[in-house]
Short mmCIF file of C-alpha atoms in Angstrom, two decimals:
data_model
loop_
_atom_site.label_atom_id
_atom_site.label_comp_id
_atom_site.label_asym_id
_atom_site.label_seq_id
_atom_site.Cartn_x
_atom_site.Cartn_y
_atom_site.Cartn_z
CA UNK A 1 -0.01 -0.08 -0.04
CA UNK A 2 1.28 3.41 -0.82
CA UNK A 3 1.82 6.27 1.61
CA UNK A 4 0.28 9.65 1.14
CA UNK A 5 1.46 13.25 1.40
CA UNK A 6 -0.65 16.30 0.28
CA UNK A 7 1.23 19.13 -1.54
CA UNK A 8 0.75 22.25 0.81
CA UNK A 9 1.35 24.56 -2.20
CA UNK A 10 -1.91 22.97 -3.95
CA UNK A 11 -4.15 23.53 -0.95
CA UNK A 12 -4.80 27.33 -1.25
CA UNK A 13 -8.00 26.76 -3.25
CA UNK A 14 -10.86 28.56 -2.00
CA UNK A 15 -13.89 29.86 -3.99
CA UNK A 16 -12.63 31.87 -6.97
CA UNK A 17 -13.73 35.34 -7.79
CA UNK A 18 -14.84 36.26 -11.31
CA UNK A 19 -11.47 37.79 -12.05
CA UNK A 20 -9.67 34.59 -10.87
CA UNK A 21 -11.83 32.16 -13.06
CA UNK A 22 -9.96 30.31 -15.83
CA UNK A 23 -10.74 31.25 -19.36
CA UNK A 24 -11.16 27.60 -20.42
CA UNK A 25 -12.70 24.52 -19.03
CA UNK A 26 -10.29 22.58 -16.79
CA UNK A 27 -8.91 19.45 -17.92
CA UNK A 28 -9.58 16.12 -16.56
CA UNK A 29 -7.08 13.67 -15.42
CA UNK A 30 -7.96 10.01 -16.24
CA UNK A 31 -6.81 7.58 -13.50
CA UNK A 32 -7.01 3.88 -14.60
CA UNK A 33 -7.48 1.15 -12.11
CA UNK A 34 -5.23 -1.77 -11.31
CA UNK A 35 -6.73 -5.15 -10.31
CA UNK A 36 -5.91 -6.54 -6.76
CA UNK A 37 -7.06 -9.77 -5.32
CA UNK A 38 -8.83 -9.85 -1.97
CA UNK A 39 -7.24 -13.04 -0.53
CA UNK A 40 -8.10 -16.79 -0.83
CA UNK A 41 -8.00 -19.31 -3.62
CA UNK A 42 -11.00 -17.92 -5.36
CA UNK A 43 -10.27 -14.21 -4.45
CA UNK A 44 -12.61 -11.61 -5.19
CA UNK A 45 -10.87 -9.23 -7.54
CA UNK A 46 -11.15 -5.45 -7.08
CA UNK A 47 -10.19 -2.52 -9.30
CA UNK A 48 -8.20 -0.01 -7.26
CA UNK A 49 -8.09 3.65 -8.39
CA UNK A 50 -6.93 5.30 -5.34
CA UNK A 51 -4.23 5.48 -4.09
CA UNK A 52 -1.77 5.44 -7.03
CA UNK A 53 1.27 7.36 -8.01
CA UNK A 54 -0.43 10.08 -9.96
CA UNK A 55 -3.16 10.76 -7.37
CA UNK A 56 -3.09 9.65 -3.74
CA UNK A 57 -6.06 11.78 -2.28
CA UNK A 58 -9.24 13.51 -3.47
CA UNK A 59 -10.28 15.77 -0.78
CA UNK A 60 -9.88 13.27 2.35
CA UNK A 61 -10.93 10.40 0.09
CA UNK A 62 -7.71 8.18 0.23
CA UNK A 63 -8.91 4.78 -1.07
CA UNK A 64 -11.31 3.53 -3.70
CA UNK A 65 -12.07 -0.15 -4.59
CA UNK A 66 -14.55 -1.05 -7.32
CA UNK A 67 -15.54 -4.63 -7.61
CA UNK A 68 -18.13 -6.74 -9.60
CA UNK A 69 -20.51 -7.54 -10.94
CA UNK A 70 -19.03 -10.97 -9.67
CA UNK A 71 -20.76 -14.18 -9.74
CA UNK A 72 -20.72 -15.38 -6.14
CA UNK A 73 -20.88 -18.99 -7.34
CA UNK A 74 -17.59 -18.66 -9.16
CA UNK A 75 -15.73 -16.28 -6.85
CA UNK A 76 -17.01 -17.34 -3.52
CA UNK A 77 -18.12 -13.69 -2.78
CA UNK A 78 -16.73 -11.70 0.13
CA UNK A 79 -15.40 -13.40 3.09
CA UNK A 80 -12.97 -10.98 5.09
CA UNK A 81 -12.20 -12.08 8.63
CA UNK A 82 -11.83 -9.49 11.56
CA UNK A 83 -9.26 -6.96 10.62
CA UNK A 84 -8.16 -3.58 12.19
CA UNK A 85 -8.31 0.05 11.21
CA UNK A 86 -6.93 3.21 12.67
CA UNK A 87 -7.18 6.90 11.57
CA UNK A 88 -9.96 6.51 8.95
CA UNK A 89 -13.57 6.04 8.17
CA UNK A 90 -14.72 3.34 5.83
CA UNK A 91 -17.64 3.97 3.44
CA UNK A 92 -19.51 0.71 1.97
CA UNK A 93 -21.81 1.15 -1.04
CA UNK A 94 -23.39 -1.73 -3.05
CA UNK A 95 -25.00 -1.74 -6.37
CA UNK A 96 -26.06 -5.38 -5.92
CA UNK A 97 -25.78 -8.14 -3.42
CA UNK A 98 -25.73 -8.01 0.30
CA UNK A 99 -22.85 -7.97 2.94
CA UNK A 100 -23.06 -8.64 6.63
CA UNK A 101 -20.81 -6.23 8.69
CA UNK A 102 -19.74 -7.00 12.34
CA UNK A 103 -17.51 -4.77 14.33
CA UNK A 104 -15.96 -4.38 17.72
CA UNK A 105 -18.72 -1.76 18.84
CA UNK A 106 -21.11 -4.87 18.87
CA UNK A 107 -22.59 -3.69 15.47
CA UNK A 108 -24.40 -6.36 13.37
CA UNK A 109 -25.52 -4.73 10.18
CA UNK A 110 -26.51 -5.47 6.57
CA UNK A 111 -25.03 -3.52 3.60
CA UNK A 112 -27.65 -3.41 0.81
CA UNK A 113 -27.94 -1.51 -2.48
CA UNK A 114 -28.61 2.10 -2.00
CA UNK A 115 -27.85 1.96 1.74
CA UNK A 116 -24.61 3.47 3.00
CA UNK A 117 -22.68 2.04 6.09
CA UNK A 118 -19.97 4.40 7.48
CA UNK A 119 -17.56 3.13 10.14
CA UNK A 120 -15.21 5.35 12.10
CA UNK A 121 -11.90 3.53 12.99
CA UNK A 122 -10.29 6.52 14.94
CA UNK A 123 -7.88 5.22 17.54
CA UNK A 124 -8.81 1.53 16.67
CA UNK A 125 -11.68 -0.65 15.62
CA UNK A 126 -11.91 -4.15 13.91
CA UNK A 127 -14.75 -5.61 11.72
CA UNK A 128 -15.52 -8.44 9.45
CA UNK A 129 -17.36 -8.37 6.02
CA UNK A 130 -19.14 -11.49 4.63
CA UNK A 131 -21.47 -11.65 1.57
CA UNK A 132 -24.77 -13.29 2.71
CA UNK A 133 -25.95 -16.74 1.44
CA UNK A 134 -28.70 -15.14 -0.69
CA UNK A 135 -26.30 -13.02 -2.67
CA UNK A 136 -25.76 -14.19 -6.09
CA UNK A 137 -24.07 -11.19 -7.62
CA UNK A 138 -21.73 -8.90 -5.67
CA UNK A 139 -21.11 -5.36 -7.14
CA UNK A 140 -20.11 -2.17 -5.39
CA UNK A 141 -17.54 0.15 -4.09
CA UNK A 142 -15.47 0.25 -0.78
CA UNK A 143 -14.11 3.77 0.02
CA UNK A 144 -11.85 5.20 2.81
CA UNK A 145 -11.63 8.57 4.26
CA UNK A 146 -8.48 9.89 6.16
CA UNK A 147 -9.25 11.47 9.50
CA UNK A 148 -7.63 14.75 10.14
CA UNK A 149 -4.97 15.10 12.82
CA UNK A 150 -7.48 16.74 15.31
CA UNK A 151 -9.81 13.68 15.08
CA UNK A 152 -7.70 10.71 14.00
CA UNK A 153 -7.76 9.14 17.48
CA UNK A 154 -11.41 9.62 17.98
CA UNK A 155 -13.69 6.94 19.33
CA UNK A 156 -15.29 4.18 17.39
CA UNK A 157 -18.54 4.85 15.63
CA UNK A 158 -20.96 3.39 13.12
CA UNK A 159 -23.74 5.20 10.94
CA UNK A 160 -26.16 3.84 8.62
CA UNK A 161 -28.06 6.02 6.05
CA UNK A 162 -30.58 5.40 3.23
CA UNK A 163 -30.54 8.51 0.87
CA UNK A 164 -33.70 9.36 -0.95
CA UNK A 165 -33.28 9.37 -4.70
CA UNK A 166 -33.47 12.80 -6.49
CA UNK A 167 -34.59 12.60 -10.02
CA UNK A 168 -33.54 15.44 -12.36
CA UNK A 169 -32.72 15.85 -16.12
CA UNK A 170 -32.83 12.17 -16.97
CA UNK A 171 -30.73 11.15 -13.98
CA UNK A 172 -31.27 9.61 -10.50
CA UNK A 173 -28.92 10.88 -7.76
CA UNK A 174 -28.40 9.27 -4.29
CA UNK A 175 -26.27 11.67 -2.05
CA UNK A 176 -24.97 9.40 0.76
CA UNK A 177 -22.32 12.21 2.02
CA UNK A 178 -22.47 16.01 1.84
CA UNK A 179 -24.69 18.06 -0.30
CA UNK A 180 -25.66 17.80 -3.94
CA UNK A 181 -28.69 18.65 -6.09
CA UNK A 182 -30.67 20.35 -3.24
CA UNK A 183 -30.28 17.41 -0.88
CA UNK A 184 -27.97 16.90 2.13
CA UNK A 185 -26.93 13.76 3.90
CA UNK A 186 -27.15 13.84 7.66
CA UNK A 187 -24.17 11.61 8.31
CA UNK A 188 -21.28 13.17 10.23
CA UNK A 189 -17.92 13.35 8.74
CA UNK A 190 -14.69 15.18 10.28
CA UNK A 191 -13.93 16.97 6.95
CA UNK A 192 -16.22 18.46 4.32
CA UNK A 193 -16.96 15.62 1.79
CA UNK A 194 -19.16 14.73 -1.12
CA UNK A 195 -20.33 11.35 -2.07
CA UNK A 196 -23.09 10.39 -4.46
CA UNK A 197 -24.24 7.69 -6.72
CA UNK A 198 -25.65 9.06 -10.18
CA UNK A 199 -27.51 6.98 -12.69
CA UNK A 200 -27.96 8.53 -16.07
CA UNK A 201 -30.44 7.72 -18.69
CA UNK A 202 -29.22 6.87 -22.27
CA UNK A 203 -27.95 10.21 -23.82
CA UNK A 204 -28.70 12.18 -20.52
CA UNK A 205 -26.87 15.27 -19.82
CA UNK A 206 -26.52 16.77 -16.32
CA UNK A 207 -25.05 20.05 -15.03
CA UNK A 208 -24.14 19.53 -11.32
CA UNK A 209 -23.46 22.66 -9.32
CA UNK A 210 -20.73 21.90 -7.00
CA UNK A 211 -18.54 23.57 -4.44
CA UNK A 212 -15.59 25.24 -6.24
CA UNK A 213 -13.44 24.84 -3.25
CA UNK A 214 -13.66 21.06 -3.72
CA UNK A 215 -11.51 18.77 -5.94
CA UNK A 216 -13.68 15.95 -7.50
CA UNK A 217 -13.34 12.52 -8.72
CA UNK A 218 -15.83 10.74 -11.10
CA UNK A 219 -15.65 6.89 -10.90
CA UNK A 220 -17.55 5.19 -13.79
CA UNK A 221 -19.24 1.83 -12.88
CA UNK A 222 -21.11 1.31 -16.29
CA UNK A 223 -21.31 3.09 -19.56
CA UNK A 224 -19.19 5.66 -21.43
CA UNK A 225 -19.59 8.98 -19.67
CA UNK A 226 -18.17 12.37 -20.68
CA UNK A 227 -16.98 14.58 -17.68
CA UNK A 228 -16.50 18.12 -19.02
CA UNK A 229 -14.44 17.56 -22.10
CA UNK A 230 -13.26 13.93 -21.46
CA UNK A 231 -14.94 10.59 -22.03
CA UNK A 232 -14.35 8.12 -19.23
CA UNK A 233 -14.70 4.33 -19.70
CA UNK A 234 -15.94 1.77 -17.12
CA UNK A 235 -13.53 1.53 -14.09
CA UNK A 236 -11.85 4.79 -14.92
CA UNK A 237 -11.91 7.76 -12.41
CA UNK A 238 -11.71 11.33 -13.78
CA UNK A 239 -10.02 14.00 -11.53
CA UNK A 240 -11.00 17.63 -11.68
CA UNK A 241 -9.15 20.13 -9.61
CA UNK A 242 -10.74 22.68 -7.41
CA UNK A 243 -11.90 25.85 -8.94
CA UNK A 244 -14.72 24.40 -11.01
CA UNK A 245 -18.38 25.33 -9.81
CA UNK A 246 -20.34 23.19 -12.47
CA UNK A 247 -19.40 19.64 -13.58
CA UNK A 248 -21.22 18.54 -16.86
CA UNK A 249 -21.75 14.78 -17.06
CA UNK A 250 -23.08 13.17 -20.19
CA UNK A 251 -24.02 9.54 -20.77
CA UNK A 252 -22.49 8.80 -24.31
CA UNK A 253 -24.08 5.21 -24.23
CA UNK A 254 -27.50 3.98 -25.53
CA UNK A 255 -27.92 2.37 -22.25
CA UNK A 256 -28.21 3.65 -18.55
CA UNK A 257 -24.76 4.64 -17.01
CA UNK A 258 -23.84 4.72 -13.36
CA UNK A 259 -21.09 6.74 -11.68
CA UNK A 260 -19.85 7.61 -8.09
CA UNK A 261 -19.01 11.25 -7.52
CA UNK A 262 -16.56 11.95 -4.80
CA UNK A 263 -15.22 15.47 -3.59
CA UNK A 264 -13.72 17.38 -0.83
CA UNK A 265 -11.41 20.39 -0.23
CA UNK A 266 -7.69 19.34 -0.53
CA UNK A 267 -6.47 17.47 2.49
CA UNK A 268 -3.92 19.64 4.08
CA UNK A 269 -1.94 17.13 6.10
CA UNK A 270 0.80 14.50 5.54
CA UNK A 271 -0.38 10.96 6.33
CA UNK A 272 1.35 7.58 6.17
CA UNK A 273 -0.86 4.72 5.07
CA UNK A 274 0.00 1.07 5.21
CA UNK A 275 -2.28 -2.05 5.28
CA UNK A 276 -5.45 -0.90 7.05
CA UNK A 277 -3.74 1.72 9.16
CA UNK A 278 -3.50 5.62 8.73
CA UNK A 279 -1.05 7.40 10.90
CA UNK A 280 1.39 10.27 10.67
CA UNK A 281 4.66 8.41 11.24
CA UNK A 282 6.36 5.14 10.58
CA UNK A 283 6.23 4.53 14.27
CA UNK A 284 2.45 4.95 14.30
CA UNK A 285 2.10 2.01 11.91
CA UNK A 286 4.51 -0.10 13.81
CA UNK A 287 2.65 0.41 17.15
CA UNK A 288 -0.64 -0.33 15.48
CA UNK A 289 0.54 -3.55 13.80
CA UNK A 290 2.18 -4.80 17.11
CA UNK A 291 -1.01 -4.06 19.12
CA UNK A 292 -3.08 -5.78 16.60
CA UNK A 293 -0.93 -8.89 16.47
CA UNK A 294 -0.75 -8.83 20.42
CA UNK A 295 -4.57 -8.84 20.55
CA UNK A 296 -4.47 -5.64 22.60
CA UNK A 297 -7.73 -3.96 23.61
CA UNK A 298 -7.14 -1.14 21.32
CA UNK A 299 -9.18 -2.76 18.55
CA UNK A 300 -11.63 -4.75 20.54
CA UNK A 301 -13.01 -7.98 19.22
CA UNK A 302 -15.83 -9.08 16.77
CA UNK A 303 -18.30 -11.33 18.47
CA UNK A 304 -19.99 -14.04 16.30
CA UNK A 305 -17.60 -14.34 13.45
CA UNK A 306 -17.06 -18.20 12.80
CA UNK A 307 -13.41 -18.03 12.50
CA UNK A 308 -10.05 -16.48 13.36
CA UNK A 309 -8.67 -12.82 12.85
CA UNK A 310 -6.80 -11.70 9.86
CA UNK A 311 -3.04 -11.54 10.62
CA UNK A 312 -1.06 -8.38 9.65
CA UNK A 313 1.47 -8.81 6.89
CA UNK A 314 5.09 -8.15 7.55
CA UNK A 315 6.35 -4.54 7.50
CA UNK A 316 8.48 -3.59 4.59
CA UNK A 317 12.29 -3.53 5.38
CA UNK A 318 12.30 0.33 5.22
CA UNK A 319 10.95 3.38 6.80
CA UNK A 320 7.46 4.08 5.60
CA UNK A 321 7.39 7.73 4.57
CA UNK A 322 4.74 10.07 3.31
CA UNK A 323 4.15 10.55 -0.57
CA UNK A 324 2.57 13.57 -2.01
CA UNK A 325 0.36 13.96 -5.15
CA UNK A 326 2.71 15.07 -8.19
CA UNK A 327 2.15 18.67 -9.22
CA UNK A 328 -0.54 18.99 -12.01
CA UNK A 329 1.04 20.35 -15.24
#
């Protein structure tokens, strides 16, 4: 897992005045995914677009896995034993299937299409994720949010939210975090964020008013979708820097298209990310790994999971240091 550092010079990005607005539409950076197996002989393969060398953060969003549609009879579905997290929030969002979530708060909850589960790791939490027996096709995204220094050791928490769909201009929008299209999610976060699923009808065009102090990423699940001046294919993520107040999204396909829109102001802190931990130094990561391997009370325990915990991998034989987003040219 790569580590992350934001570029302080790129963080001064408030709302633009009319005199500051660019004369031309901003370009879109296209981020391609890489395939990663999630363990086991019949591993569920995911497409990972964050982090990568060309872009490690979009706002506080620091991790994006996109998976499916996967035939559970062939892949075995999702079966992730109890594992730890620190310094982050996890956001689970499904398009199809059903996953049972258990955590060391004592939460036992189902993740279903159109329903968001947000778990706060803070100082330490552990959880398991298992697709249910009635799931035949598993399809969705798993997202992480880095917690700012002020809150990275906060207590464990779990929130569930079912956003009402907003229908406009041939599209259906479900806002699970932040505000968009006249609707606001009640879910608590520690930095300003935007997260929404958008389904566009064939040929539909949508102008989305967004916060110009945010940078944005559009992850395409299905269809060919034009974001501003750039066509994105399935599994690609288009990045737009802050300074843009309207995002034009067009379905170039003759079938419905589905995308996930992420956004937030540039994250103004250096962070170190390794395995399931986010800290500020190499020593933070070493300590978290040692405490997980020692079954310390920092992470608690998941009750009712029929099996053991997931062991931590070996640390690299090097100091884990932050890495920043390269400057945009």
